[in-house]
Amino acid sequence: MAAGPAHPGGRSCAQMPHLGKMERMVLSMQDPDQGVKMRSQRLLITVLPHAVTGNDIVEWLIQKYCISEEEALHLGLLLLRHGYLYPLGAPCSLVLQLDGTLYRFQTPYFWTSTLWLATELDYAIYLAKKNIRKQGALANHEKEHYDQLHRKISHMWDLVVMQAREQLRAAKQRRKGDRLVIACQEQTYWLVNRPPPGVTSVLEQGPERGACIVRRVQMTKNMDFYKWEIQYCRKALGRIRVKSSVCLEAYLKFSSQHGPHDPIMSGCLPSNPWITDNDTYWAMNASSVAVPTKLRVERWGFSFRELLEDPVGQAHFMDFLRKEFSAENLSFWEACEELRHGGQAQVPALADSVYQQFLAPGAARWVNIDSQTMELTLEGLGRPHRSVLDDAQMHIYMLMKKDSYPRFLKSDMYKALLAEAVIPPETKRRVFPFVWKPRRLSSPRPASFPASDSASGDTAAAARSPGGGEGEA
């Protein structure tokens, strides 16, 4: 692989969410109480603190995420290949070993999500430093890169050699253990950003799009390729597109509808708790109140999602469904939400409980879903996970949105809620609430009185002084 200019950090926008998940996992692994147990390890005669073994990493992943050993090994390998872990010693390849091989967590400065450039100059300094330290004993691909960079940036090669020697001189002043750790960190970083030939670069082929790239590369331009391209273009032509005028009308409608309900745009009633000491606004809009405000009840009519996201609206909608003998639909939706956001260890038990209560034949609160969705759900319940009931939940959600929700908005219950809703009274406010009021001074400032009329100034000062006429000019 020729050393060429890299993208900023080598990261695409599509990869950033995956890198964020990996980094949160690495932070939890380094937790002093619940993370991987780190200890000082001896490597020959050097003691290295905060080291872990491959077995410790795999066992922690199995216990933390309730996954198999194979999945934990694959997850640990991904962390290693993305540079969040590095092996101690001489890391020629990033492979997770389940023996006594020691690993450490990479410093955040070298994390894959950093946006600083892995430039050719930095790589040239690294290779020059390694060439001086090992007296020319570089790997074959490193020798090729070294020669290419020497020819490409020959005009500044003196700077490269000077920087390499200066870094080596500074490294000799450190402890042996620190020198070994820094060398392994740097080598791991360049193994990620400049991988050896034959090794897939995780920066160019991320986990979210690797299958698509492989499929497109393997597809040659034969008859099947052109058929696929024609079919793709036909689908693109039939895709629904919206005019910009329609989009702007929708934005205007949304803004006019939500404008009165925005506390920044329309103000807060009865008073603004951000700039006053009155917290009545928070109390009236709490998650559970006896009588909601009129603006809050009106918001339930904007969309079904607005109704379900409000605990008070969801409770009133449940009362309405009980009167229509279909409360099990909302209960099933709530149970699916609990499964999605619950603990990982409770997922199998929660999935089985939801199935027995709502989907099993003869269930006490059976919900009606179509046969195709039921087949997909039963197939997924063989290996339950957080999203196993998503299809069934979406079916019930659309059923309530298209059937129960319109009837709720037209019902007497919703009209009564609108009529009985609280309209907060507006407190009396100043016309200019942010006008600065000068402080009352105990004695006047000299600049407050005109210098031309000293006598009148002395009289005014005597009249305003705390001691009455006792003050002298």
Coordinates of C-alpha atoms in Angstrom, one line a residue:
M1 CA 0.0 0.0 0.0
A2 CA 1.6 3.3 -1.1
A3 CA 1.7 6.0 1.4
G4 CA -0.8 8.6 0.1
P5 CA -2.6 11.5 1.6
A6 CA -5.2 10.3 4.0
H7 CA -8.6 11.8 4.8
P8 CA -8.9 13.7 8.0
G9 CA -8.3 10.9 10.5
G10 CA -9.4 8.4 7.8
R11 CA -12.9 8.4 9.2
S12 CA -16.1 8.7 7.2
C13 CA -19.3 10.2 8.7
A14 CA -21.0 6.8 8.5
Q15 CA -18.3 5.2 10.7
M16 CA -18.5 7.8 13.5
P17 CA -21.5 6.2 15.4
H18 CA -19.7 2.8 15.4
L19 CA -16.5 4.4 16.7
G20 CA -18.5 6.2 19.4
K21 CA -20.0 2.9 20.6
M22 CA -16.5 1.3 20.7
E23 CA -15.1 4.2 22.7
R24 CA -18.0 4.0 25.2
M25 CA -17.3 0.3 25.6
V26 CA -13.5 1.0 26.1
L27 CA -14.4 3.6 28.8
S28 CA -16.6 1.1 30.6
M29 CA -13.8 -1.5 30.4
Q30 CA -11.4 0.9 32.1
D31 CA -13.8 1.6 35.0
P32 CA -11.9 1.1 38.2
D33 CA -14.9 -0.7 39.9
Q34 CA -16.7 -2.6 37.2
G35 CA -14.2 -2.7 34.4
V36 CA -11.5 -5.2 33.4
K37 CA -9.2 -6.0 36.3
M38 CA -5.9 -4.4 35.4
R39 CA -2.6 -5.2 37.2
S40 CA 1.1 -4.6 37.0
Q41 CA 2.8 -7.2 34.8
R42 CA 6.4 -8.0 34.4
L43 CA 7.8 -8.2 30.9
L44 CA 11.3 -9.6 31.2
I45 CA 12.8 -7.2 33.8
T46 CA 10.4 -4.3 33.1
V47 CA 7.3 -3.8 35.2
L48 CA 4.3 -2.4 33.2
P49 CA 1.3 -1.0 35.1
H50 CA -2.4 -1.3 33.9
A51 CA -1.8 -4.4 31.7
V52 CA -4.5 -7.0 30.9
T53 CA -4.5 -10.3 29.1
G54 CA -6.6 -11.5 26.2
N55 CA -8.5 -13.9 28.6
D56 CA -9.4 -11.1 30.9
I57 CA -10.8 -9.0 28.0
V58 CA -12.9 -11.9 26.6
E59 CA -14.2 -13.0 30.0
W60 CA -15.3 -9.4 30.8
L61 CA -17.1 -9.0 27.5
I62 CA -18.9 -12.3 28.1
Q63 CA -20.0 -11.3 31.6
K64 CA -20.9 -7.7 30.7
Y65 CA -23.0 -8.3 27.5
C66 CA -24.2 -11.9 28.0
I67 CA -22.7 -13.1 24.7
S68 CA -20.9 -16.3 23.6
E69 CA -17.2 -16.7 23.7
E70 CA -17.0 -16.5 19.9
E71 CA -18.8 -13.2 19.8
A72 CA -16.7 -11.8 22.6
L73 CA -13.5 -12.8 20.8
H74 CA -14.8 -11.1 17.6
L75 CA -15.7 -8.0 19.6
G76 CA -12.2 -7.9 21.2
L77 CA -10.6 -8.3 17.8
L78 CA -12.6 -5.3 16.4
L79 CA -11.4 -3.2 19.3
L80 CA -7.8 -4.3 18.6
R81 CA -8.0 -3.7 14.9
H82 CA -9.4 -0.2 15.4
G83 CA -6.5 0.6 17.7
Y84 CA -8.3 0.9 21.1
L85 CA -6.1 -1.9 22.5
Y86 CA -2.5 -2.6 21.7
P87 CA -0.2 -5.6 22.4
L88 CA 2.9 -5.1 24.4
G89 CA 6.3 -6.2 23.1
A90 CA 6.7 -6.0 19.3
P91 CA 3.2 -5.7 17.8
C92 CA 3.7 -6.9 14.1
S93 CA 0.0 -7.7 13.7
L94 CA -3.2 -6.8 15.6
V95 CA -4.6 -10.2 16.7
L96 CA -6.2 -11.0 20.0
Q97 CA -4.5 -14.0 21.7
L98 CA -6.1 -16.0 24.5
D99 CA -2.7 -16.8 26.1
G100 CA -0.5 -14.8 28.3
T101 CA 0.0 -12.0 25.8
L102 CA -0.2 -8.6 27.5
Y103 CA -2.4 -5.7 26.2
R104 CA -3.0 -2.2 27.3
F105 CA -5.7 0.4 26.4
Q106 CA -4.6 3.0 23.9
T107 CA -4.4 6.6 25.0
P108 CA -7.3 8.8 23.6
Y109 CA -4.8 10.8 21.7
F110 CA -4.4 7.9 19.3
W111 CA -8.0 6.9 19.1
T112 CA -9.5 6.2 15.7
S113 CA -12.1 8.9 15.9
T114 CA -9.6 11.7 16.3
L115 CA -9.8 14.1 13.4
W116 CA -6.1 15.1 13.2
L117 CA -4.4 14.1 9.9
A118 CA -2.2 11.0 9.7
T119 CA 0.1 12.9 7.3
E120 CA 3.0 11.7 5.2
L121 CA 5.4 13.8 7.2
D122 CA 4.4 12.1 10.5
Y123 CA 4.8 8.7 8.9
A124 CA 8.1 9.6 7.4
I125 CA 9.4 10.8 10.9
Y126 CA 8.1 7.5 12.4
L127 CA 9.9 5.4 9.7
A128 CA 13.1 7.4 10.0
K129 CA 13.1 7.0 13.8
K130 CA 12.5 3.3 13.4
N131 CA 15.2 3.0 10.8
I132 CA 17.8 4.7 13.0
R133 CA 16.8 2.7 16.1
K134 CA 17.0 -0.7 14.2
Q135 CA 19.9 0.3 12.0
G136 CA 18.0 -0.2 8.7
A137 CA 16.1 -3.4 9.7
L138 CA 12.7 -2.4 8.5
A139 CA 9.9 -4.6 7.2
N140 CA 9.7 -4.9 3.4
H141 CA 6.6 -2.7 3.1
E142 CA 8.1 -0.2 5.5
K143 CA 11.2 0.0 3.3
E144 CA 9.1 0.6 0.2
H145 CA 7.2 3.4 2.0
Y146 CA 10.5 4.8 3.3
D147 CA 12.0 5.0 -0.2
Q148 CA 8.8 6.5 -1.7
L149 CA 8.6 9.2 1.0
H150 CA 12.3 9.9 0.7
R151 CA 11.8 10.7 -3.0
K152 CA 8.5 12.5 -2.5
I153 CA 9.5 14.9 0.3
S154 CA 13.3 15.0 -0.4
H155 CA 13.2 18.8 -0.1
M156 CA 12.4 18.5 3.6
W157 CA 14.2 15.2 4.4
D158 CA 16.7 17.0 6.7
L159 CA 13.8 18.1 8.8
V160 CA 12.5 14.5 9.0
V161 CA 15.9 13.2 10.2
M162 CA 16.3 16.0 12.7
Q163 CA 12.9 15.4 14.2
A164 CA 13.5 11.6 14.3
R165 CA 16.8 12.1 16.2
E166 CA 15.4 14.6 18.5
Q167 CA 12.5 12.3 19.5
L168 CA 15.0 9.4 20.0
R169 CA 17.1 11.6 22.2
A170 CA 14.1 12.6 24.3
A171 CA 13.0 9.0 24.6
K172 CA 16.4 8.0 26.1
Q173 CA 15.6 10.2 29.1
R174 CA 12.5 8.3 30.0
R175 CA 12.2 5.1 32.0
K176 CA 12.5 1.8 30.1
G177 CA 8.9 0.9 30.7
D178 CA 7.6 4.3 29.4
R179 CA 9.8 3.9 26.3
L180 CA 8.3 0.5 25.6
V181 CA 4.7 1.7 26.1
I182 CA 5.1 4.8 23.9
A183 CA 6.8 2.7 21.1
C184 CA 3.9 0.1 21.2
Q185 CA 1.3 2.9 21.1
E186 CA 2.9 4.6 18.1
Q187 CA 3.4 1.3 16.2
T188 CA -0.2 0.3 16.8
Y189 CA -1.4 3.6 15.5
W190 CA 0.5 3.2 12.3
L191 CA -0.6 -0.4 11.9
V192 CA -4.2 0.9 11.9
N193 CA -3.5 3.9 9.6
R194 CA -0.9 2.3 7.3
P195 CA -1.7 -1.5 7.5
P196 CA 0.7 -4.0 5.9
P197 CA -0.1 -5.4 2.4
G198 CA -2.9 -8.0 2.5
V199 CA -4.4 -6.6 5.7
T200 CA -7.8 -4.9 5.3
S201 CA -7.9 -1.3 6.5
V202 CA -10.7 -0.7 8.9
L203 CA -10.6 3.0 8.0
E204 CA -11.4 2.3 4.3
Q205 CA -13.8 -0.6 4.8
G206 CA -16.0 -0.1 7.8
P207 CA -18.3 -2.6 9.4
E208 CA -21.4 -0.8 8.2
R209 CA -20.6 -0.9 4.5
G210 CA -18.1 -3.8 3.9
A211 CA -20.6 -6.2 2.5
C212 CA -21.8 -3.6 -0.1
I213 CA -18.2 -2.8 -1.2
V214 CA -17.4 -6.5 -1.6
R215 CA -20.5 -7.2 -3.6
R216 CA -19.9 -4.2 -5.9
V217 CA -16.3 -5.2 -6.5
Q218 CA -17.1 -8.8 -7.3
M219 CA -19.8 -7.8 -9.8
T220 CA -18.2 -7.5 -13.2
K221 CA -19.7 -5.6 -16.0
N222 CA -21.5 -8.4 -17.7
M223 CA -25.2 -8.9 -18.6
D224 CA -26.2 -9.3 -15.0
F225 CA -24.5 -6.1 -14.0
Y226 CA -26.4 -4.1 -16.7
K227 CA -29.7 -5.7 -15.7
W228 CA -29.1 -4.7 -12.2
E229 CA -28.2 -1.2 -13.2
I230 CA -31.4 -0.9 -15.4
Q231 CA -33.5 -2.1 -12.5
Y232 CA -31.9 0.3 -10.1
C233 CA -32.5 3.3 -12.5
R234 CA -36.1 2.3 -12.9
K235 CA -36.6 2.3 -9.2
A236 CA -34.9 5.7 -9.0
L237 CA -37.3 7.1 -11.6
G238 CA -40.3 5.7 -9.7
R239 CA -39.2 7.2 -6.4
I240 CA -41.5 9.7 -4.9
R241 CA -40.0 13.2 -4.9
V242 CA -41.4 16.3 -3.2
K243 CA -41.2 19.7 -4.7
S244 CA -39.4 22.4 -2.8
S245 CA -42.6 24.5 -2.6
V246 CA -44.5 21.6 -0.9
C247 CA -41.6 21.2 1.5
L248 CA -41.6 24.9 2.4
E249 CA -45.4 24.9 2.9
A250 CA -44.9 21.9 5.3
Y251 CA -42.2 23.8 7.2
L252 CA -44.4 26.9 7.5
K253 CA -47.4 24.8 8.7
F254 CA -45.2 23.1 11.3
S255 CA -43.7 26.4 12.5
S256 CA -47.1 28.0 12.8
Q257 CA -48.5 25.0 14.6
H258 CA -45.6 24.6 17.1
G259 CA -44.8 28.3 17.5
P260 CA -47.2 29.0 20.3
H261 CA -46.0 25.9 22.2
D262 CA -42.3 26.9 22.0
P263 CA -41.2 28.6 25.3
I264 CA -38.4 30.4 23.6
M265 CA -40.4 31.8 20.7
S266 CA -43.7 32.5 22.6
G267 CA -42.6 32.8 26.2
C268 CA -43.5 30.9 29.3
L269 CA -46.7 31.2 31.4
P270 CA -47.2 32.2 34.1
S271 CA -43.5 33.3 34.2
N272 CA -40.1 32.3 32.8
P273 CA -38.3 30.1 35.3
W274 CA -35.0 30.6 33.6
I275 CA -34.8 34.3 34.4
T276 CA -37.1 34.5 37.5
D277 CA -37.3 32.6 40.8
N278 CA -40.8 31.4 40.1
D279 CA -40.9 27.7 39.3
T280 CA -44.6 27.4 38.7
Y281 CA -44.0 26.6 35.0
W282 CA -42.1 23.4 36.0
A283 CA -44.8 22.4 38.4
M284 CA -47.6 22.9 35.9
N285 CA -45.8 20.9 33.2
A286 CA -44.5 18.1 35.4
S287 CA -44.6 14.5 34.1
S288 CA -47.6 13.7 36.3
V289 CA -50.2 16.4 37.1
A290 CA -53.9 16.2 37.9
V291 CA -55.0 18.8 35.3
P292 CA -52.7 19.5 32.4
T293 CA -52.4 22.9 30.7
K294 CA -54.4 23.7 27.6
L295 CA -51.2 24.0 25.4
R296 CA -50.2 20.6 26.6
V297 CA -53.6 19.0 25.6
E298 CA -53.5 20.8 22.3
R299 CA -50.1 19.3 21.6
W300 CA -51.6 15.8 21.8
G301 CA -53.6 16.5 18.7
F302 CA -50.4 17.3 16.6
S303 CA -49.4 13.7 16.2
F304 CA -49.8 10.2 17.7
R305 CA -46.1 10.3 18.7
E306 CA -46.7 13.5 20.7
L307 CA -49.5 11.8 22.6
L308 CA -47.4 8.8 23.5
E309 CA -44.3 10.8 24.5
D310 CA -46.4 12.6 27.2
P311 CA -47.0 10.4 30.3
V312 CA -50.2 12.3 31.1
G313 CA -51.5 12.0 27.5
Q314 CA -50.6 8.3 27.5
A315 CA -52.5 7.7 30.7
H316 CA -55.7 9.5 29.3
F317 CA -55.3 7.5 26.0
M318 CA -55.2 4.3 28.1
D319 CA -58.4 5.3 29.9
F320 CA -60.1 5.9 26.5
L321 CA -58.9 2.5 25.2
R322 CA -60.3 0.8 28.3
K323 CA -63.7 2.1 27.4
E324 CA -63.3 0.7 23.9
F325 CA -62.0 -2.7 25.3
S326 CA -58.7 -2.4 23.4
A327 CA -56.4 -1.4 26.2
E328 CA -54.2 -4.4 25.5
N329 CA -52.8 -2.8 22.4
L330 CA -51.2 0.1 24.3
S331 CA -50.1 -2.3 27.1
F332 CA -48.4 -4.4 24.5
W333 CA -46.7 -1.3 23.0
E334 CA -45.5 -0.3 26.5
A335 CA -44.2 -3.9 27.2
C336 CA -42.2 -3.8 23.9
E337 CA -40.7 -0.4 24.9
E338 CA -39.7 -1.9 28.3
L339 CA -38.0 -4.8 26.5
R340 CA -36.1 -2.5 24.1
H341 CA -34.8 -0.2 26.9
G342 CA -34.4 -2.8 29.7
G343 CA -31.3 -4.5 31.0
Q344 CA -29.5 -7.0 28.7
A345 CA -29.7 -9.8 31.3
Q346 CA -33.5 -9.5 31.5
V347 CA -34.1 -9.7 27.7
P348 CA -34.9 -13.4 27.5
A349 CA -37.3 -13.3 30.4
L350 CA -39.0 -10.1 29.3
A351 CA -39.5 -11.5 25.7
D352 CA -41.0 -14.7 27.0
S353 CA -43.3 -12.8 29.4
V354 CA -44.6 -10.5 26.6
Y355 CA -45.2 -13.5 24.4
Q356 CA -47.1 -15.4 27.0
Q357 CA -49.2 -12.4 28.0
F358 CA -50.0 -11.0 24.5
L359 CA -49.1 -13.3 21.7
A360 CA -49.5 -16.9 22.8
P361 CA -52.7 -18.9 21.8
G362 CA -55.3 -18.3 24.5
A363 CA -53.3 -15.4 26.1
A364 CA -55.1 -13.3 28.7
R365 CA -54.5 -10.0 26.8
W366 CA -54.2 -11.3 23.3
V367 CA -53.4 -8.8 20.5
N368 CA -54.4 -9.2 16.9
I369 CA -51.5 -9.2 14.4
D370 CA -51.3 -10.7 10.9
S371 CA -49.9 -14.1 10.2
Q372 CA -46.7 -12.9 8.5
T373 CA -45.7 -10.7 11.4
M374 CA -46.5 -13.6 13.8
E375 CA -44.2 -15.9 11.8
L376 CA -41.3 -13.5 11.9
T377 CA -41.9 -12.9 15.6
L378 CA -42.0 -16.6 16.5
E379 CA -38.8 -17.2 14.5
G380 CA -37.0 -14.4 16.3
L381 CA -38.1 -15.6 19.8
G382 CA -35.9 -18.7 19.3
R383 CA -33.0 -16.4 20.0
P384 CA -34.5 -13.4 21.8
H385 CA -32.9 -9.9 21.5
R386 CA -34.0 -6.3 22.1
S387 CA -35.6 -5.9 18.7
V388 CA -37.3 -9.2 18.4
L389 CA -40.8 -7.7 18.8
D390 CA -40.3 -4.6 16.6
D391 CA -42.4 -5.9 13.8
A392 CA -45.3 -6.8 16.0
Q393 CA -45.0 -3.5 17.9
M394 CA -45.0 -1.5 14.7
H395 CA -48.1 -3.4 13.5
I396 CA -50.0 -2.5 16.8
Y397 CA -48.6 1.1 16.7
M398 CA -50.0 1.7 13.2
L399 CA -53.3 0.1 14.2
M400 CA -53.7 2.5 17.1
K401 CA -52.5 5.5 15.0
K402 CA -55.0 4.9 12.2
D403 CA -58.0 3.6 14.2
S404 CA -58.0 4.5 17.9
Y405 CA -56.1 7.8 17.8
P406 CA -58.5 9.6 15.4
R407 CA -61.5 8.4 17.5
F408 CA -59.8 9.7 20.7
L409 CA -59.4 13.2 19.2
K410 CA -63.1 13.2 18.2
S411 CA -64.3 11.8 21.6
D412 CA -66.0 13.6 24.3
M413 CA -63.2 12.7 26.7
Y414 CA -60.6 14.8 24.7
K415 CA -63.1 17.7 24.3
A416 CA -63.7 17.6 28.0
L417 CA -59.9 17.7 28.6
L418 CA -59.6 20.7 26.4
A419 CA -62.4 22.5 28.2
E420 CA -61.1 21.7 31.7
A421 CA -57.5 22.3 30.9
V422 CA -55.6 25.0 32.9
I423 CA -54.7 28.3 31.2
P424 CA -51.9 29.8 33.3
P425 CA -52.4 33.5 34.1
E426 CA -49.7 35.8 32.9
T427 CA -47.8 37.6 35.7
K428 CA -47.3 41.3 35.5
R429 CA -44.0 42.0 33.9
R430 CA -42.0 45.2 33.2
V431 CA -42.1 46.5 29.7
F432 CA -38.3 46.3 29.5
P433 CA -37.3 43.4 31.9
F434 CA -33.6 43.7 31.2
V435 CA -33.2 47.5 31.9
W436 CA -30.3 48.1 34.2
K437 CA -31.1 49.9 37.4
P438 CA -28.2 52.0 39.0
R439 CA -27.3 51.3 42.6
R440 CA -28.0 53.8 45.2
L441 CA -24.7 55.3 46.3
S442 CA -24.0 56.4 49.9
S443 CA -22.2 59.5 48.6
P444 CA -22.2 61.0 45.1
R445 CA -19.4 60.6 42.6
P446 CA -17.4 63.7 41.9
A447 CA -18.2 63.4 38.2
S448 CA -21.9 63.6 39.0
F449 CA -21.9 67.3 39.4
P450 CA -20.9 70.1 37.0
A451 CA -17.6 71.6 37.8
S452 CA -18.7 75.1 36.8
D453 CA -21.1 75.5 39.7
S454 CA -19.1 74.5 42.7
A455 CA -21.3 76.2 45.2
S456 CA -24.5 74.4 44.1
G457 CA -22.5 71.2 44.0
D458 CA -21.4 71.6 47.6
T459 CA -25.0 72.3 48.6
A460 CA -26.3 69.2 46.8
A461 CA -23.5 67.1 48.3
A462 CA -24.4 68.3 51.7
A463 CA -28.1 67.6 51.2
R464 CA -27.5 64.1 49.9
S465 CA -24.8 63.0 52.3
P466 CA -25.7 60.5 55.1
G467 CA -24.8 63.0 57.8
G468 CA -27.0 65.7 56.4
G469 CA -25.2 69.1 56.6
E470 CA -22.1 67.8 58.4
G471 CA -20.2 66.8 55.3
E472 CA -17.5 69.2 54.1
A473 CA -16.7 69.8 50.4

